[in-house]
PDB file of C-alpha atoms and ligand atoms in Angstrom:
ATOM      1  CA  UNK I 293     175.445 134.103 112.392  1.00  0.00           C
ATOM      2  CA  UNK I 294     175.146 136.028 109.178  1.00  0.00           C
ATOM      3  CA  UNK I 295     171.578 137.643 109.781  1.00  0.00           C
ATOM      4  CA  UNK I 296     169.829 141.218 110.429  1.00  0.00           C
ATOM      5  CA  UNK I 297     168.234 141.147 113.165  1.00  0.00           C
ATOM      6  CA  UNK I 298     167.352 144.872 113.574  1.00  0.00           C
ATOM      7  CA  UNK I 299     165.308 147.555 112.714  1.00  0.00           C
ATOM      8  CA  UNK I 300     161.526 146.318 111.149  1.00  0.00           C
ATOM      9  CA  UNK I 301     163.208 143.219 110.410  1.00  0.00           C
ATOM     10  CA  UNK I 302     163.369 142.596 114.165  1.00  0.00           C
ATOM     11  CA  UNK I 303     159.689 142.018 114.566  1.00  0.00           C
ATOM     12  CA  UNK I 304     160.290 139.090 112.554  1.00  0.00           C
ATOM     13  CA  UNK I 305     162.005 137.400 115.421  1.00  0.00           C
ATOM     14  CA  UNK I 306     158.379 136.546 116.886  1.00  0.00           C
ATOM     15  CA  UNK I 307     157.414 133.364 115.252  1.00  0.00           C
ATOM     16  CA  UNK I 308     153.342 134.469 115.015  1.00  0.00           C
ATOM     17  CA  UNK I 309     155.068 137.623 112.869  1.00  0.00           C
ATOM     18  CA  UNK I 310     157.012 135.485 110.599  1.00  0.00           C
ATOM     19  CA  UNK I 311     154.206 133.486 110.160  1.00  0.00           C
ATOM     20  CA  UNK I 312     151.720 135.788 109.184  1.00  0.00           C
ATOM     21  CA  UNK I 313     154.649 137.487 106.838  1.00  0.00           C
ATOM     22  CA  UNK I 314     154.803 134.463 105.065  1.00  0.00           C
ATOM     23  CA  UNK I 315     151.048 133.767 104.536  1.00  0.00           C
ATOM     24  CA  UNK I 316     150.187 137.776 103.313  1.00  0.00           C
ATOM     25  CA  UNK I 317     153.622 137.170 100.755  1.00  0.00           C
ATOM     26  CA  UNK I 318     151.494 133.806  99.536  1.00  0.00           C
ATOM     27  CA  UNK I 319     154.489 131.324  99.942  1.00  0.00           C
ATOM     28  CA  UNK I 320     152.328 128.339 100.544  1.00  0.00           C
ATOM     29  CA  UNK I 321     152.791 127.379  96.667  1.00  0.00           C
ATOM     30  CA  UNK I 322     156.606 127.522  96.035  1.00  0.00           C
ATOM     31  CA  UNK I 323     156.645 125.540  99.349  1.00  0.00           C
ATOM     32  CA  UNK I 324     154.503 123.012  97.945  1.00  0.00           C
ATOM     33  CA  UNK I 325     156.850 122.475  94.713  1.00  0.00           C
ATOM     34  CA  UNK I 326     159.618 122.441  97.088  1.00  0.00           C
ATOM     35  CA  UNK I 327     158.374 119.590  99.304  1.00  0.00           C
ATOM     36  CA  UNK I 328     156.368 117.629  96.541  1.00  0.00           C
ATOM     37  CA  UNK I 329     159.283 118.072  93.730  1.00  0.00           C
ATOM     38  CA  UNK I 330     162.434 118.455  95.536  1.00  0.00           C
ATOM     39  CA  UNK I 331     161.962 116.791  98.855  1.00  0.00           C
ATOM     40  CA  UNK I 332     159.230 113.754  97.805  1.00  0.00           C
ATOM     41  CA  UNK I 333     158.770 112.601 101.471  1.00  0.00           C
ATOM     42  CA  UNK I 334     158.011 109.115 100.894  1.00  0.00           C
ATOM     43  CA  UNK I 335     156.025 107.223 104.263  1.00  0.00           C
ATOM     44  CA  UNK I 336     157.882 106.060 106.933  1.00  0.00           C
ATOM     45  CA  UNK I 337     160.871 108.472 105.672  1.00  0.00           C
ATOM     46  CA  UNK I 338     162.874 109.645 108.190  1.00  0.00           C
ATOM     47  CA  UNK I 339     163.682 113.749 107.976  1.00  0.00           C
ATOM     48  CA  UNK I 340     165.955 116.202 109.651  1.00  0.00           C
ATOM     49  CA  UNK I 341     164.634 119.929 108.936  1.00  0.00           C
ATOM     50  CA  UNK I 342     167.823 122.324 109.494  1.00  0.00           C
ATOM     51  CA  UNK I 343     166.617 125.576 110.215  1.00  0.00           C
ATOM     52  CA  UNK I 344     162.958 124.758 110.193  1.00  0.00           C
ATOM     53  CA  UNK I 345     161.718 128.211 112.175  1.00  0.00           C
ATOM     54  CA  UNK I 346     158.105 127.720 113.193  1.00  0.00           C
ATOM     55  CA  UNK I 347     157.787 124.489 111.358  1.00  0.00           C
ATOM     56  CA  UNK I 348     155.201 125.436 109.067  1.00  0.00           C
ATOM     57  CA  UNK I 349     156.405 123.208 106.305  1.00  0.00           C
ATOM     58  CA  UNK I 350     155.225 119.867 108.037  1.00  0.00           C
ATOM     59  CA  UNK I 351     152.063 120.676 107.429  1.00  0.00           C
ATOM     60  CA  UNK I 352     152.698 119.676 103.828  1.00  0.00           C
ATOM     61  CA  UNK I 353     154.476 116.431 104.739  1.00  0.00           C
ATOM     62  CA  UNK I 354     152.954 112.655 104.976  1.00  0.00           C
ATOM     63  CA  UNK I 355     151.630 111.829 108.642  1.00  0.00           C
ATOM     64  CA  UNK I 356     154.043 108.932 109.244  1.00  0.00           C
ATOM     65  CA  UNK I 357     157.087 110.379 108.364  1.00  0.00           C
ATOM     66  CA  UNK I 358     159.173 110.048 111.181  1.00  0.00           C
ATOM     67  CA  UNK I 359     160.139 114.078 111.953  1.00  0.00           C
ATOM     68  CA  UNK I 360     163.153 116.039 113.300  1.00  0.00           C
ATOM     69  CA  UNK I 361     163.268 119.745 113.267  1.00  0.00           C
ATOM     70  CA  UNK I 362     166.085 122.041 114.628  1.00  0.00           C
ATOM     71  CA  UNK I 363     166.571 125.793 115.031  1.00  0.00           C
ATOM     72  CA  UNK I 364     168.609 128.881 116.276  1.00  0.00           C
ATOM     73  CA  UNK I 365     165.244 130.558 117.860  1.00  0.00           C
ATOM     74  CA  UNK I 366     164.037 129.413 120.896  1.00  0.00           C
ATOM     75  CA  UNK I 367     160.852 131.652 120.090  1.00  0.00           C
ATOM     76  CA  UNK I 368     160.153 129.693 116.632  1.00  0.00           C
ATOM     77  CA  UNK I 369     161.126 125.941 118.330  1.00  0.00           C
ATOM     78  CA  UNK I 370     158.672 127.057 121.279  1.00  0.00           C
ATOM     79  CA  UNK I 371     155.883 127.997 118.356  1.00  0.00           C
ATOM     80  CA  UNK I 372     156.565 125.003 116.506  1.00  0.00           C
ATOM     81  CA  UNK I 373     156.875 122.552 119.584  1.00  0.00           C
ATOM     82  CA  UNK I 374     152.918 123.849 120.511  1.00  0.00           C
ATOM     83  CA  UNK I 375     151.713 123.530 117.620  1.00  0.00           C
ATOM     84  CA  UNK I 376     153.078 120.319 115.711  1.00  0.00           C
ATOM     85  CA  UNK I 377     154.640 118.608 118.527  1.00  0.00           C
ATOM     86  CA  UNK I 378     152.470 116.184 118.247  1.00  0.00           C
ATOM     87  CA  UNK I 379     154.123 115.195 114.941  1.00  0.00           C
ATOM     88  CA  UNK I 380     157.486 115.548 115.561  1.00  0.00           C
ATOM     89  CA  UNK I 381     160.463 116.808 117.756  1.00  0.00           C
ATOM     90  CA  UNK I 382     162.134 120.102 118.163  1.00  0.00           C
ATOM     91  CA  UNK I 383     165.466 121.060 119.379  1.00  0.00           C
ATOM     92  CA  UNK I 384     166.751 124.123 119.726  1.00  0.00           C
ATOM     93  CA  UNK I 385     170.026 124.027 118.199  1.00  0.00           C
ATOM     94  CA  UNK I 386     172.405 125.675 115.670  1.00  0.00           C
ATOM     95  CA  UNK I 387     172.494 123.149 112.423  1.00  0.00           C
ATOM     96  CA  UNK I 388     176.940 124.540 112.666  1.00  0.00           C
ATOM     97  CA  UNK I 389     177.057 122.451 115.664  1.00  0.00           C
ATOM     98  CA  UNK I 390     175.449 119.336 114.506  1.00  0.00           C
ATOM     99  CA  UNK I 391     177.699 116.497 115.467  1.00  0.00           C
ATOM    100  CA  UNK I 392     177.547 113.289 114.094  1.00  0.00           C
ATOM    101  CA  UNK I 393     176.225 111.240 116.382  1.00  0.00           C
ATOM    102  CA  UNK I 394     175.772 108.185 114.459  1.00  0.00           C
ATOM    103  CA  UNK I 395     171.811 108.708 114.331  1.00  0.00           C
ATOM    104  CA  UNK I 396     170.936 108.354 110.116  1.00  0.00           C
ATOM    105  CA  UNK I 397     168.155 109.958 108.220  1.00  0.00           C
ATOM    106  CA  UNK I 398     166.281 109.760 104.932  1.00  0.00           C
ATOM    107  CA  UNK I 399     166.135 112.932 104.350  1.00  0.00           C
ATOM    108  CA  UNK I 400     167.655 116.161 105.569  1.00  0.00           C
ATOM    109  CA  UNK I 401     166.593 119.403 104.154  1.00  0.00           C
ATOM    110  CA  UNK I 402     166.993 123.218 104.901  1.00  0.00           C
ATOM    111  CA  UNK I 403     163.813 125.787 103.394  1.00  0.00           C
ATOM    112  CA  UNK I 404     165.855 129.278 103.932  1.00  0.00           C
ATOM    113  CA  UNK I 405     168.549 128.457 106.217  1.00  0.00           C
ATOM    114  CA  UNK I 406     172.030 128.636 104.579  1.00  0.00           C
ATOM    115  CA  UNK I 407     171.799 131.700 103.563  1.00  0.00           C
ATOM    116  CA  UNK I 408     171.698 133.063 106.996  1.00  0.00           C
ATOM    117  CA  UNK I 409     174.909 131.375 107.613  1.00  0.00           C
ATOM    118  CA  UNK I 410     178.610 132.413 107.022  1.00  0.00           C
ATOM    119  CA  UNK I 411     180.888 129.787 104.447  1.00  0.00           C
ATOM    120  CA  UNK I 412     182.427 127.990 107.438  1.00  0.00           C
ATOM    121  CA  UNK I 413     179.703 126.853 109.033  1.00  0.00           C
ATOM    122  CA  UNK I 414     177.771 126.097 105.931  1.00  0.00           C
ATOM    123  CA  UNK I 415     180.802 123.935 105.005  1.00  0.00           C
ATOM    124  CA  UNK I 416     180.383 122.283 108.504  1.00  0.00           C
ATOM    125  CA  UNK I 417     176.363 121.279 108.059  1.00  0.00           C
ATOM    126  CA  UNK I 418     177.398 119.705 104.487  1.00  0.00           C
ATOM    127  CA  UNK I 419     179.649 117.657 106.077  1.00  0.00           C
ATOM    128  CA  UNK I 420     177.589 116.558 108.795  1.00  0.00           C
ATOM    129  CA  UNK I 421     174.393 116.300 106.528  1.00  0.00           C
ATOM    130  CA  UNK I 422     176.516 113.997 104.508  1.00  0.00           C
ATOM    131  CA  UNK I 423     177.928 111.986 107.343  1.00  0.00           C
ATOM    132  CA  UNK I 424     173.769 111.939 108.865  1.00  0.00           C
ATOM    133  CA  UNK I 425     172.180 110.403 105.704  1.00  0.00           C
ATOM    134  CA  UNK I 426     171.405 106.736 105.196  1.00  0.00           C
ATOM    135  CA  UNK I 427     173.009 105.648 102.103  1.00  0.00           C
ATOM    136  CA  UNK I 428     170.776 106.892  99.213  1.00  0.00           C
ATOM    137  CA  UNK I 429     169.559 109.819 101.169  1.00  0.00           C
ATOM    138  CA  UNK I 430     169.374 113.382 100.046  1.00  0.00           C
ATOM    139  CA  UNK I 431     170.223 116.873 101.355  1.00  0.00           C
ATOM    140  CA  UNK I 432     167.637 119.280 100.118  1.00  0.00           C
ATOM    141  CA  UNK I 433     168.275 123.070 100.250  1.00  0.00           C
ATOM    142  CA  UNK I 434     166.368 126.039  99.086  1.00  0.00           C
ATOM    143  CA  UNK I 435     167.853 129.648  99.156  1.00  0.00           C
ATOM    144  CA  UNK I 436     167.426 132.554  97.459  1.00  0.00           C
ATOM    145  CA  UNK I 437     170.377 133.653  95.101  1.00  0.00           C
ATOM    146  CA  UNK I 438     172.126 136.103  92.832  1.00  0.00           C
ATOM    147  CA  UNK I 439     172.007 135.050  89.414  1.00  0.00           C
ATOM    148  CA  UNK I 440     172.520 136.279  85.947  1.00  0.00           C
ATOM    149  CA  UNK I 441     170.262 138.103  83.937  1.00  0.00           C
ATOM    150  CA  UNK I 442     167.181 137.956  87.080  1.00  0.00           C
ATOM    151  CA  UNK I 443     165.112 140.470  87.264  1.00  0.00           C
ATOM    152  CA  UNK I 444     166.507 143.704  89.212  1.00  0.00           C
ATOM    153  CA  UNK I 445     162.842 143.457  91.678  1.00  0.00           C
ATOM    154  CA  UNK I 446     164.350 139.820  92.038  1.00  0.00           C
ATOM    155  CA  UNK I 447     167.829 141.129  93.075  1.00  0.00           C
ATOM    156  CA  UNK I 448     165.885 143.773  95.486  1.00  0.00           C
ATOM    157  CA  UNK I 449     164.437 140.939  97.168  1.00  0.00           C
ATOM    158  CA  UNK I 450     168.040 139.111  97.628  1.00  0.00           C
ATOM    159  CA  UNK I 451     169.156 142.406  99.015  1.00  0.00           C
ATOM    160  CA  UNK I 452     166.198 142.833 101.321  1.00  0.00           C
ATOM    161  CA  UNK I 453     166.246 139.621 102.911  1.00  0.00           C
ATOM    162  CA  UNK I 454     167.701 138.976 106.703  1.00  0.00           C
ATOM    163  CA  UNK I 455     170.220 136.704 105.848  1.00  0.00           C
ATOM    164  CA  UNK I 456     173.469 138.159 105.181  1.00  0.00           C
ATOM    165  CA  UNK I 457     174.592 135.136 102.831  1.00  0.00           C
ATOM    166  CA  UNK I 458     172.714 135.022 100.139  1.00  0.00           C
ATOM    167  CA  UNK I 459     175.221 133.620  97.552  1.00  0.00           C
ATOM    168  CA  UNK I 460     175.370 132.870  93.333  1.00  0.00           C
ATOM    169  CA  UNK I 461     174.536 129.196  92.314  1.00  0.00           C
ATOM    170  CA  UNK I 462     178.386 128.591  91.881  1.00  0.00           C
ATOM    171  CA  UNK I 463     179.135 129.216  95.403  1.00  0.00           C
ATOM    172  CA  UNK I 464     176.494 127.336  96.960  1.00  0.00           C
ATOM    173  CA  UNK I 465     177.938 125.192  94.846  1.00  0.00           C
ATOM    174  CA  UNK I 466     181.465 124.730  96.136  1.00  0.00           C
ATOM    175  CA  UNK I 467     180.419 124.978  99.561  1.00  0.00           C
ATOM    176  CA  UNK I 468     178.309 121.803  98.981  1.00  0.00           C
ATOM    177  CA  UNK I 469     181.225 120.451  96.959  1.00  0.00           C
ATOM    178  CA  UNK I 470     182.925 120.525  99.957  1.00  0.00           C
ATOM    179  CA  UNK I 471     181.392 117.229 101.394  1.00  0.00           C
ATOM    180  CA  UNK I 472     181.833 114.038  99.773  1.00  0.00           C
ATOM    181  CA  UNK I 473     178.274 113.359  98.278  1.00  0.00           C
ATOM    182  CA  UNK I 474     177.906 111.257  95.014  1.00  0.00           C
ATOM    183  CA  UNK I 475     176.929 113.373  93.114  1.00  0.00           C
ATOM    184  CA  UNK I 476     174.817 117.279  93.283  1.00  0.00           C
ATOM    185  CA  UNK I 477     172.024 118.032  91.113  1.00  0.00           C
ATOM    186  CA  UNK I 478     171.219 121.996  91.167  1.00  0.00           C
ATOM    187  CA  UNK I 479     168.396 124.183  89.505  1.00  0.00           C
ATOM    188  CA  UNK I 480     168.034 127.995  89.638  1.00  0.00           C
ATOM    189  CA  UNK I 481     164.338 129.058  89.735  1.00  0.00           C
ATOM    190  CA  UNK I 482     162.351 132.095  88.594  1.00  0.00           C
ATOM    191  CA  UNK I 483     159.073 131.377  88.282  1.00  0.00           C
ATOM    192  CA  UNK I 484     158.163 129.885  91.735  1.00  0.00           C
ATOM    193  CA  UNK I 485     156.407 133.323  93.381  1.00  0.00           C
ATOM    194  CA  UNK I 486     153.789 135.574  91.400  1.00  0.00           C
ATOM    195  CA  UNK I 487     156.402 138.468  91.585  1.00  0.00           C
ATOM    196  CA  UNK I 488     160.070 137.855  90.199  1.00  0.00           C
ATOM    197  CA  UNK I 489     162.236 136.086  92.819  1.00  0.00           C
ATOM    198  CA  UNK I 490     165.175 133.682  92.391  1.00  0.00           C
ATOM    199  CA  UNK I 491     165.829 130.690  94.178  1.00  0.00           C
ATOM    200  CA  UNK I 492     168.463 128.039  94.208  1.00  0.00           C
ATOM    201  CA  UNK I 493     168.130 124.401  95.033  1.00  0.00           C
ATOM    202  CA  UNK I 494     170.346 121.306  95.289  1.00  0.00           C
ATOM    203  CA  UNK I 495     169.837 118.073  95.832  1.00  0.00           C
ATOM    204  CA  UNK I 496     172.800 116.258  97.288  1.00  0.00           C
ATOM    205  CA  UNK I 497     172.629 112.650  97.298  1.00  0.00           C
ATOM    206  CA  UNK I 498     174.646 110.445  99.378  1.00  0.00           C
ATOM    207  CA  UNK I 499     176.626 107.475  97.827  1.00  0.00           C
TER     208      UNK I 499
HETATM  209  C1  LIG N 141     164.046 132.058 106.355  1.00  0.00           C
HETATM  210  S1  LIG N 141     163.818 131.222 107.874  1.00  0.00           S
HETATM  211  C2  LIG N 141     163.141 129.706 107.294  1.00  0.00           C
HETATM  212  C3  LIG N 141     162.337 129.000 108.344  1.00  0.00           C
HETATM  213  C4  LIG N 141     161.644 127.723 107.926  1.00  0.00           C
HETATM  214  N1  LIG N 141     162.541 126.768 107.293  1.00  0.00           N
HETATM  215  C5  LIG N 141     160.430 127.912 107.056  1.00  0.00           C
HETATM  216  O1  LIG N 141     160.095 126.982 106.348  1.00  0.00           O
HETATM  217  O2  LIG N 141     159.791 128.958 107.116  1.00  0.00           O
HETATM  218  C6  LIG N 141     165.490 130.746 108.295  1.00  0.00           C
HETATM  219  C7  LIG N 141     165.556 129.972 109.588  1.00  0.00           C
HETATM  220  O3  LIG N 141     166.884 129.508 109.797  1.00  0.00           O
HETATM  221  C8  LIG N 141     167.157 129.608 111.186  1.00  0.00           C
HETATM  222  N2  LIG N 141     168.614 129.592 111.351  1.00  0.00           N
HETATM  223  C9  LIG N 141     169.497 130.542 110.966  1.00  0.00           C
HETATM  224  N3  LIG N 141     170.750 130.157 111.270  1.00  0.00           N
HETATM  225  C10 LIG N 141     170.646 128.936 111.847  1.00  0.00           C
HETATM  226  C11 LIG N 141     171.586 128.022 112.385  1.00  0.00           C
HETATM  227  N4  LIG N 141     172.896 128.278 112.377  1.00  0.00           N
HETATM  228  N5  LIG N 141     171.125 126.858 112.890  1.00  0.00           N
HETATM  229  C12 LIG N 141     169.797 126.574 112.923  1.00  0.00           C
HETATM  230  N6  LIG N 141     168.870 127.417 112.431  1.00  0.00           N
HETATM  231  C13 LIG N 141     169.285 128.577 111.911  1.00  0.00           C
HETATM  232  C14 LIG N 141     166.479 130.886 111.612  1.00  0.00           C
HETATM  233  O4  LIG N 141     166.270 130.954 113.006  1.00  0.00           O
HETATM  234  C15 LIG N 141     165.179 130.797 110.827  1.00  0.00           C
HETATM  235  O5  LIG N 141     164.197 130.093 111.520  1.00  0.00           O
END
């Protein structure tokens, strides 16, 4: 696992903690362009969530989706699994040792996750997210990222976070090159937060 897990950042382990992180840092908005712009659940979809912590994010999703959501933490699954269980199931599980089992989705996205995990493994949930999706079906993922010309607060930010992974737009890039999905549409974003952060998101769409 590429991710710092020590020091203040440690606190962050307890779901309530992340939780309340993200609502005082106001992420509720760029989560909303994610989901309603990148994601578009459409009803009856069915979605794999890789690395979907406390599970926070279905709250923007339709009711009758049909929902699957998998993480490292016990802690976050156990948080999510009281709360929204009733909408979904949880699995503890690391995304690197998804296997495909020959169940198909809709939609499989990751809010966060890949950049909290070293190239091989990312390489490995590409490969299975490709070999999961119904044909038609997209693999959504938002990270933050190093980019040209951001702003240096926006570069802090990258440094800052816990994952150890965060990458440039090329190299998320090639590691979702890696799988054989039709075709990869990318955009790197700067104006998603009220203070300058930089994100990157693909959409990779099965043939
Ligand atoms: C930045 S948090 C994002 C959580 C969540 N997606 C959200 O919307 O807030 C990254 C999440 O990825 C999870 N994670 C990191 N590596 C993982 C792995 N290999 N497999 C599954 N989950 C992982 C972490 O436990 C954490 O919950």
């Amino acid at each position: 696992m590429a991710q710092t897990t020590t020091g203040l950042r440690s606190i962050l382990s307890a779901a309530w903690a992340y939780e309340l992180l993200q609502t005082l840092l106001g992420t509720r908005p760029m989560r909303r362009v994610f989901v309603n712009d990148y994601v578009r659940p459409f009803k009856g979809a069915r979605v794999l969530d890789l690395g979907c912590g406390p599970a926070s994010l279905i709250e923007m999703l339709p009711d009758d989706i049909d929902y699957t959501g998998i993480d490292l933490s016990p802690g976050y699954i156990a948080s999510a699994t009281a709360k929204y269980g009733h909408r979904g199931c949880f699995h503890v599980m690391d995304a690197a040792s998804l296997r495909n089992t020959g169940e198909t989705f809709d939609i499989i996205y990751s809010f966060g996750m890949l950049h909290h995990i070293d190239d091989d493994r990312c390489r490995h949930v590409f490969e299975m997210a490709e070999a999961m999706l119904r044909p038609g079906g997209r693999y959504v993922t938002f990270d933050p990222c190093y980019a040209e010309g951001q702003h240096a607060f926006a570069r802090k930010i990258a440094d800052w976070d816990r994952g150890d992974a965060v990458r440039t737009p090329d190299q998320y890039l090639a590691l979702a090159g890696s799988a054989p999905f039709a075709r990869i549409d990318h955009a790197v974003r700067h104006d998603l937060w009220f203070l300058p952060v930089t994100v990157h998101l693909m959409e990779c769409l099965k043939r």
